[in-house]
Structure formats: structure tokens, C-alpha cells
Short mmCIF file of C-alpha atoms in Angstrom, two decimals:
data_model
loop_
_atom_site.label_atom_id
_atom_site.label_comp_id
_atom_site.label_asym_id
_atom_site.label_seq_id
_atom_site.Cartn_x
_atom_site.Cartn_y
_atom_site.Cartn_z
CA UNK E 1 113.10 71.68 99.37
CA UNK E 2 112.58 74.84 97.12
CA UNK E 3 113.89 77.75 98.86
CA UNK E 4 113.62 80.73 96.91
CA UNK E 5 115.43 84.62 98.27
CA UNK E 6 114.85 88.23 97.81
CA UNK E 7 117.57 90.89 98.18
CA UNK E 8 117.00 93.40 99.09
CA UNK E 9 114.12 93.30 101.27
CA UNK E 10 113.07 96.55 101.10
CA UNK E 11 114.37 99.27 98.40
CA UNK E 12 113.69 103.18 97.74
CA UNK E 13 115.14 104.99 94.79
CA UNK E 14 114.64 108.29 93.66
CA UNK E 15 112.81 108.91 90.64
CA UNK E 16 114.27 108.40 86.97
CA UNK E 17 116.84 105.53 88.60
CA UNK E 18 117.14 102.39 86.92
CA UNK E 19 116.63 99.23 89.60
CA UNK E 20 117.60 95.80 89.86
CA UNK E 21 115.57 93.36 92.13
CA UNK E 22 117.02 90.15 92.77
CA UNK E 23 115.78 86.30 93.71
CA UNK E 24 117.62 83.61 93.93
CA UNK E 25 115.97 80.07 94.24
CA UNK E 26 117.99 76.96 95.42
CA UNK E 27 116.92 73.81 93.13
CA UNK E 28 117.60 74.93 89.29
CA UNK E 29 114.95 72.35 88.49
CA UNK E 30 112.37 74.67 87.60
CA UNK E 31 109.85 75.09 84.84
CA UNK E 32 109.62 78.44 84.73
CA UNK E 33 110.15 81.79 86.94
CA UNK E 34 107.10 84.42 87.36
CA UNK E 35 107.65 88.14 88.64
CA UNK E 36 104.69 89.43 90.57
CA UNK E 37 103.60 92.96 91.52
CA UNK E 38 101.69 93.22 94.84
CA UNK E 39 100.36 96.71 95.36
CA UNK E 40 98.90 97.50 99.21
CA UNK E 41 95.87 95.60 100.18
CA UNK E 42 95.85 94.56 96.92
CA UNK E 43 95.90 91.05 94.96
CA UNK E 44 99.03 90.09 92.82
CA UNK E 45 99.62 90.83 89.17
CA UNK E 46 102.00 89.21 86.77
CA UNK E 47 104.54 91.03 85.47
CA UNK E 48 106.60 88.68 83.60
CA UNK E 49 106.66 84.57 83.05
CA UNK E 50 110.19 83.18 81.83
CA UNK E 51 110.17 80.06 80.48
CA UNK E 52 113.17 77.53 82.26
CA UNK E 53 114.73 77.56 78.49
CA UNK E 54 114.70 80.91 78.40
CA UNK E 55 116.94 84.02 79.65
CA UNK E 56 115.26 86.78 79.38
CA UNK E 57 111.56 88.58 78.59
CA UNK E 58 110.94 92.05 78.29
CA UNK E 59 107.68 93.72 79.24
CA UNK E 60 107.61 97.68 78.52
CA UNK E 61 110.33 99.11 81.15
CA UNK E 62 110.86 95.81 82.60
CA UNK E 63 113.11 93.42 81.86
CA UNK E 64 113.48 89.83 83.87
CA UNK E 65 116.68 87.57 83.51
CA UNK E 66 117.16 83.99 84.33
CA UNK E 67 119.74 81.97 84.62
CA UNK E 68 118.93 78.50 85.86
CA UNK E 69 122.15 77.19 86.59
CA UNK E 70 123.40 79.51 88.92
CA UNK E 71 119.44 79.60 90.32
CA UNK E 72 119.50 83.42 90.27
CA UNK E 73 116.65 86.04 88.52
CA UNK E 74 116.65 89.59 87.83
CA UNK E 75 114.07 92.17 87.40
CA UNK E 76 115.39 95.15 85.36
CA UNK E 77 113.10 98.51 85.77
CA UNK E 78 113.80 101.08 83.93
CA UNK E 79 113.49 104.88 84.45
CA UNK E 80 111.19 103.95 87.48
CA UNK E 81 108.37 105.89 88.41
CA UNK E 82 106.58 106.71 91.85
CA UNK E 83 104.09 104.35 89.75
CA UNK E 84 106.31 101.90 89.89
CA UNK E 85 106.08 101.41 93.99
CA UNK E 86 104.74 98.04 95.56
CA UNK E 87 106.39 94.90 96.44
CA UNK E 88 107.89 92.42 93.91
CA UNK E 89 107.39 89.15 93.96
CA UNK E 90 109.14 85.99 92.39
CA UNK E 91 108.01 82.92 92.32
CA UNK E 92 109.50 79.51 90.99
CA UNK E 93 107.39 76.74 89.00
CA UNK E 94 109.52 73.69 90.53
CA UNK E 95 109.74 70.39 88.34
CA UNK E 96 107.85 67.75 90.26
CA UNK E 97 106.08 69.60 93.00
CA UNK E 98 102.94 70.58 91.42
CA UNK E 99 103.39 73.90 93.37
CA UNK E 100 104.27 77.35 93.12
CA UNK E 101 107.29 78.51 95.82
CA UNK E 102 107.64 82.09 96.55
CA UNK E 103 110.12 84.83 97.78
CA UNK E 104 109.22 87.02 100.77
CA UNK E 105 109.88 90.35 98.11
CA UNK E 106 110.86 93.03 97.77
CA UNK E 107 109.42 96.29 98.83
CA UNK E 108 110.22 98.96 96.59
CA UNK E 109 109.34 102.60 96.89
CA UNK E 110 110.19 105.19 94.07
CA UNK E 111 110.14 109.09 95.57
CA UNK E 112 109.13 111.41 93.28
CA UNK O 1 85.36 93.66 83.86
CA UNK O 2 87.05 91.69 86.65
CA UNK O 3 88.64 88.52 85.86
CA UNK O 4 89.35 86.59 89.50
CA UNK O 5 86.74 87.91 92.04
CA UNK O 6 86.93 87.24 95.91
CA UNK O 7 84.43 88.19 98.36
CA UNK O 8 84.43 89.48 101.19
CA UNK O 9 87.61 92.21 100.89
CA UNK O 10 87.77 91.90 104.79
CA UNK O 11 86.36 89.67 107.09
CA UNK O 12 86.77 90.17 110.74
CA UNK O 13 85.15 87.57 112.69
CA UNK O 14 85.83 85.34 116.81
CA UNK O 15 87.53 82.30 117.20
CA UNK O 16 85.58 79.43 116.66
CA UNK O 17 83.24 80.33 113.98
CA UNK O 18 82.90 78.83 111.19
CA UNK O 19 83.39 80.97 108.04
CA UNK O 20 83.47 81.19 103.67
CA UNK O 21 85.16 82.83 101.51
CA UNK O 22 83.90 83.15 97.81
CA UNK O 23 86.06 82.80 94.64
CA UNK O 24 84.97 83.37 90.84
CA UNK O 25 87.19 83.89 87.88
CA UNK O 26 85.12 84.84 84.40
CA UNK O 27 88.28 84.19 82.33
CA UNK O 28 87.66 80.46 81.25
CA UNK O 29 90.64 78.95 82.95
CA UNK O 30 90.26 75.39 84.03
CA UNK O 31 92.43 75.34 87.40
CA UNK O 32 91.88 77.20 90.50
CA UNK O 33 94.12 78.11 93.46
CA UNK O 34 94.00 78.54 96.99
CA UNK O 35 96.72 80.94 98.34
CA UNK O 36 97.54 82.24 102.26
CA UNK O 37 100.01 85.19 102.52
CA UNK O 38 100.96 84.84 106.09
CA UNK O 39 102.12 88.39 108.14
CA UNK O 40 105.73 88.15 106.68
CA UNK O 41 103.96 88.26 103.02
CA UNK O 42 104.87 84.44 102.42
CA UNK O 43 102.20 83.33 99.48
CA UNK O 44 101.81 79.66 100.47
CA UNK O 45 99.69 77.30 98.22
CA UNK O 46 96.86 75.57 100.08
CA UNK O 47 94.79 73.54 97.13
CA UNK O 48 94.28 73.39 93.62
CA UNK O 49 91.22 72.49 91.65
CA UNK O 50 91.23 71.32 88.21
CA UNK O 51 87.90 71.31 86.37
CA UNK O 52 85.96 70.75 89.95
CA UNK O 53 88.82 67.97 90.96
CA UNK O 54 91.08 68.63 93.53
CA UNK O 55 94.83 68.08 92.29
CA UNK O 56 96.30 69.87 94.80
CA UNK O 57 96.73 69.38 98.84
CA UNK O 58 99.30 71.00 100.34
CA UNK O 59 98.92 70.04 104.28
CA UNK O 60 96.65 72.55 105.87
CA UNK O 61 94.20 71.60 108.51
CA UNK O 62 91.33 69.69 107.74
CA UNK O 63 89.28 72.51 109.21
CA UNK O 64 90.15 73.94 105.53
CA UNK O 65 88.20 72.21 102.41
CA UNK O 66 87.60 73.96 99.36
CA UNK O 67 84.21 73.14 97.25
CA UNK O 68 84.28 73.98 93.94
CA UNK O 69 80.34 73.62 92.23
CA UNK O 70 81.51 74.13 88.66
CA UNK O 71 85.19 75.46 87.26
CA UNK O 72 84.51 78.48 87.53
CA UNK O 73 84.20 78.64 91.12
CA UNK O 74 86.25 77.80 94.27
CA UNK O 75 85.19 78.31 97.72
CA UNK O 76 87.43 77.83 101.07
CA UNK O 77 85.55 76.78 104.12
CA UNK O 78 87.18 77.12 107.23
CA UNK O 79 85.20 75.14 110.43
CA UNK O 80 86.25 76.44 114.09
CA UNK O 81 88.48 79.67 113.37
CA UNK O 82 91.57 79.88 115.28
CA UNK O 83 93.61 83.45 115.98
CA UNK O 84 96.72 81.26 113.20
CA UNK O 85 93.81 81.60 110.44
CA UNK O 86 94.50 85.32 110.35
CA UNK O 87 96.00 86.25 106.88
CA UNK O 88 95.28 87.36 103.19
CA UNK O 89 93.73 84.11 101.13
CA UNK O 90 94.41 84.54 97.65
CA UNK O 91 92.30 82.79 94.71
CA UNK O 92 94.16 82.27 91.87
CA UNK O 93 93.43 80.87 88.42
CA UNK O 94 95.61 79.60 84.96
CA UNK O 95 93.92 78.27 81.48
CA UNK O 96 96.36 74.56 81.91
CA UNK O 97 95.94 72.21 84.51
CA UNK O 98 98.57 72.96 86.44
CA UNK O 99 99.83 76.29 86.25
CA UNK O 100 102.80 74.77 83.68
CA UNK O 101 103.99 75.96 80.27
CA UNK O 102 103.76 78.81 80.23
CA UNK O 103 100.70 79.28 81.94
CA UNK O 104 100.61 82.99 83.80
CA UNK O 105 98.86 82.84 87.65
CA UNK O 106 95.48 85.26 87.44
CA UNK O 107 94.90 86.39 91.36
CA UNK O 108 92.22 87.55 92.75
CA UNK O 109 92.51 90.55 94.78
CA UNK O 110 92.22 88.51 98.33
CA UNK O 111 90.57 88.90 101.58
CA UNK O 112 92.04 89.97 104.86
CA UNK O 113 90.75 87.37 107.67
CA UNK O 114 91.01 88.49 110.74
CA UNK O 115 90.08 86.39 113.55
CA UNK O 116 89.97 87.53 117.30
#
């Protein structure tokens, strides 16, 4: 069964920093890898989609990595902003389970 | 101009009751989702609609059904609350018909059940 990780659980950076979030998932079989951003008592956005023949998409200040094999994704942010603050959310599009599996995220705060 | 609309934002309501949540998207997508974020912010898909069909059914209680009266709208109906039920539910939506190639999830922006 899917199992897909997010380390750290919880991150705060000052200002200007660049930031990597991490997921790892545990079957490579995937179609494709989605970063979320869930604000507070808010619904989910999507940030980036990466395709499972792809290794990398770049959105603005945000850049997401994937390498299948290995079953590990990055988020790159760049010169984050207090903006920037909510939880991060990755979720795997697994081949043959008509289902979406997602990681517990990753909390991150930026302090101006 | 929202795109996936859930109402209500909060609902607070006893055990036992019977209760609906609304979902809309205006975006044209032909597949709808079902999500519960649990208290440790797990998103767990409960059902999936595809042009009013159900293609989807993860195993949730059968005090759960969704009814979907045209594609752009899926409702969850939950029968005899219990204090578990407590959660966000998330309605999602995607253009395909099932949230593959390339396809980007549309959520709605949930509603906090709370049941005493």
C-alpha cells in the first residue's frame, strides 16, 4: 500500500531563506506527483503537478523535483516570504488505485 | 468568481442527526471528489463521481452516500452522526475522469463538521 512521508513536519525560516520541503512515497508506480498549499481553515490549492516522466516543473519561486525511482519529491521555494506560510501538501497519483494518497505536510512558517 | 463551492463553512451539529453538505464546481470538470482531512490533516478520499456515476468507493460507512443530480454537483449525506464524523470534508473536482494525465485537483474550500 501507498505510503507517502513528509519531513519535516513542521518548519520556520526567517525571511529571504531559500527552503526545501521533502516527501517521499513508497511504490514508484505513480502517475504523477501534485504539491498542495493548505492555508488555515482554508481549502487546498495546487501548486505544482509533475508528470511520472518528468523531473522537474517550475511555478514562479517554486520549483518541485521528482525522481521516481528513488520515490522521493522536492519542493524548492525561493526567497520565501511571510506570504509564503501554510502547510504543504504532496500527494501521489498511484498506477492502479484510482486514488489520490497523501502526506501528513508540512507546516511551514516564514517570520518576517 | 469561485470555482469549487461548499456549503456550510462550519457545521456544528449532536450525534445522531442526520446531516448534508453541498458541493458545486462552475469550472466544467466532469469528475467530482469527496475528501475527509481527519485531526492529524490526513486528506483521505471517500468517493468519486464521474458525470453523475460513481467510480469511486473507498470504504466509508454506508451512513455516507453522495448524490450527485447533474455533474456539476456532489452532495455527501451522512445518516446518524457519530462524534468519528468530526473533520474537514473536502469537494474536489478535475476536467478527466479520473484525476489522471495531467489533470490538476480543484478543492473546494471545505467544511468543518463538528459533531457533539
Amino acid at each position: 500500500k501507498q505510503e507517502v512521508t513528509q519531513i519535516p513536519a513542521a518548519l520556520s525560516v526567517p525571511e529571504g531563506e531559500n527552503l526545501v520541503l521533502n516527501c517521499s512515497f513508497t511504490d514508484s508506480a505513480i502517475y504523477n506527483l501534485q504539491w498542495f498549499r493548505q492555508d488555515p481553515g482554508k481549502g487546498l490549492t495546487s501548486l505544482l503537478l509533475i508528470q511520472s516522466s518528468q523531473r522537474e516543473q517550475t511555478s514562479g519561486r517554486l520549483n518541485a523535483s521528482l525522481d521516481k525511482s528513488s520515490g522521493r519529491s522536492t519542493l524548492y521555494i525561493a526567497a520565501s516570504q511571510p506570504g509564503d506560510s501554510a502547510t504543504y501538501l504532496c500527494a501521489v497519483d498511484q498506477t492502479g488505485a484510482n486514488n489520490l494518497f497523501f502526506g501528513t505536510g508540512t507546516r511551514l512558517t516564514v517570520i518576517p | 468568481d469561485t470555482a469549487v463551492s461548499q456549503t456550510p463553512k462550519y457545521l456544528v451539529t449532536q450525534m445522531g442527526n442526520d446531516k448534508s453538505i453541498k458541493c458545486e464546481q462552475n469550472l466544467g470538470h466532469d469528475t467530482m471528489y469527496w475528501y475527509k482531512q481527519d485531526s492529524k490533516k490526513f486528506l483521505k478520499i471517500m468517493f468519486s463521481y464521474n458525470n453523475k456515476e460513481l467510480i469511486i468507493n473507498e470504504t466509508v460507512p454506508n451512513r455516507f452516500s453522495p448524490k450527485s443530480p447533474d455533474k456539476a454537483h456532489l452532495n455527501l449525506h451522512i445518516n446518524s452522526l457519530e462524534l468519528g464524523d468530526s473533520a474537514v470534508y473536502f469537494c474536489a473536482s478535475t476536467h478527466g475522469s479520473t484525476g489522471r494525465l495531467g489533470e490538476t485537483q480543484y478543492f473546494g474550500p471545505g467544511t468543518r463538521l463538528l459533531v457533539l
